[in-house]
């Protein structure tokens, strides 16, 4: 689903169908919105949410 999220005081206050780009909006096209305070370890490729992916430069875990 492609949608616009509205935030107020750090909380999502509405979810609506995508509108044309406006200057005061962040472009998060292709981003995934997940709720806070959840286990962030997710295998989205296994739920068919996204295709299988790997770090393009092989730098994951080098920090």
Coordinates of C-alpha atoms in Angstrom, one line a residue:
X1 CA 0.0 0.0 0.0
X2 CA 1.3 3.5 -0.8
X3 CA 0.0 6.1 1.7
X4 CA 0.8 9.4 3.3
X5 CA 1.3 9.5 7.1
X6 CA 0.6 12.6 9.1
X7 CA 2.6 13.1 12.3
X8 CA 1.9 15.5 15.2
X9 CA 4.1 15.7 18.3
X10 CA 5.9 12.5 17.2
X11 CA 2.8 10.4 16.8
X12 CA 1.0 9.2 13.6
X13 CA -2.2 11.1 13.5
X14 CA -3.6 10.0 10.2
X15 CA -3.1 7.6 7.3
X16 CA -4.4 8.6 3.9
X17 CA -4.0 7.7 0.2
X18 CA -0.9 9.2 -1.4
X19 CA -1.2 12.7 -2.8
X20 CA 1.1 14.6 -5.2
X21 CA 4.4 15.7 -3.7
X22 CA 4.2 18.9 -1.6
X23 CA 7.1 21.0 -0.3
X24 CA 6.5 20.4 3.4
X25 CA 6.5 16.6 3.1
X26 CA 9.3 14.1 3.5
X27 CA 9.7 11.8 0.5
X28 CA 9.9 8.4 1.9
X29 CA 9.0 6.6 -1.3
X30 CA 10.0 2.9 -1.0
X31 CA 10.4 3.1 2.7
X32 CA 8.7 0.8 5.2
X33 CA 6.8 2.2 8.2
X34 CA 6.9 -0.1 11.2
X35 CA 5.3 0.6 14.6
X36 CA 7.6 1.6 17.5
X37 CA 8.5 -0.7 20.4
X38 CA 8.5 -3.9 18.4
X39 CA 11.2 -6.5 17.8
X40 CA 12.9 -4.9 14.7
X41 CA 14.4 -8.2 13.6
X42 CA 12.2 -9.0 10.6
X43 CA 12.5 -11.2 7.6
X44 CA 10.4 -9.3 5.1
X45 CA 11.6 -11.3 2.2
X46 CA 10.2 -14.5 3.8
X47 CA 6.7 -12.8 4.1
X48 CA 6.9 -11.8 0.5
X49 CA 6.7 -8.1 1.6
X50 CA 9.9 -7.3 -0.3
X51 CA 12.2 -9.2 -2.6
X52 CA 15.3 -10.9 -1.2
X53 CA 18.1 -8.3 -0.6
X54 CA 21.6 -8.1 0.6
X55 CA 23.9 -5.1 1.4
X56 CA 25.2 -3.8 -1.9
X57 CA 28.7 -3.0 -0.7
X58 CA 29.2 -5.9 1.8
X59 CA 29.6 -3.5 4.7
X60 CA 26.9 -4.8 7.0
X61 CA 28.3 -5.6 10.5
X62 CA 31.6 -3.8 10.2
X63 CA 30.7 -1.1 12.7

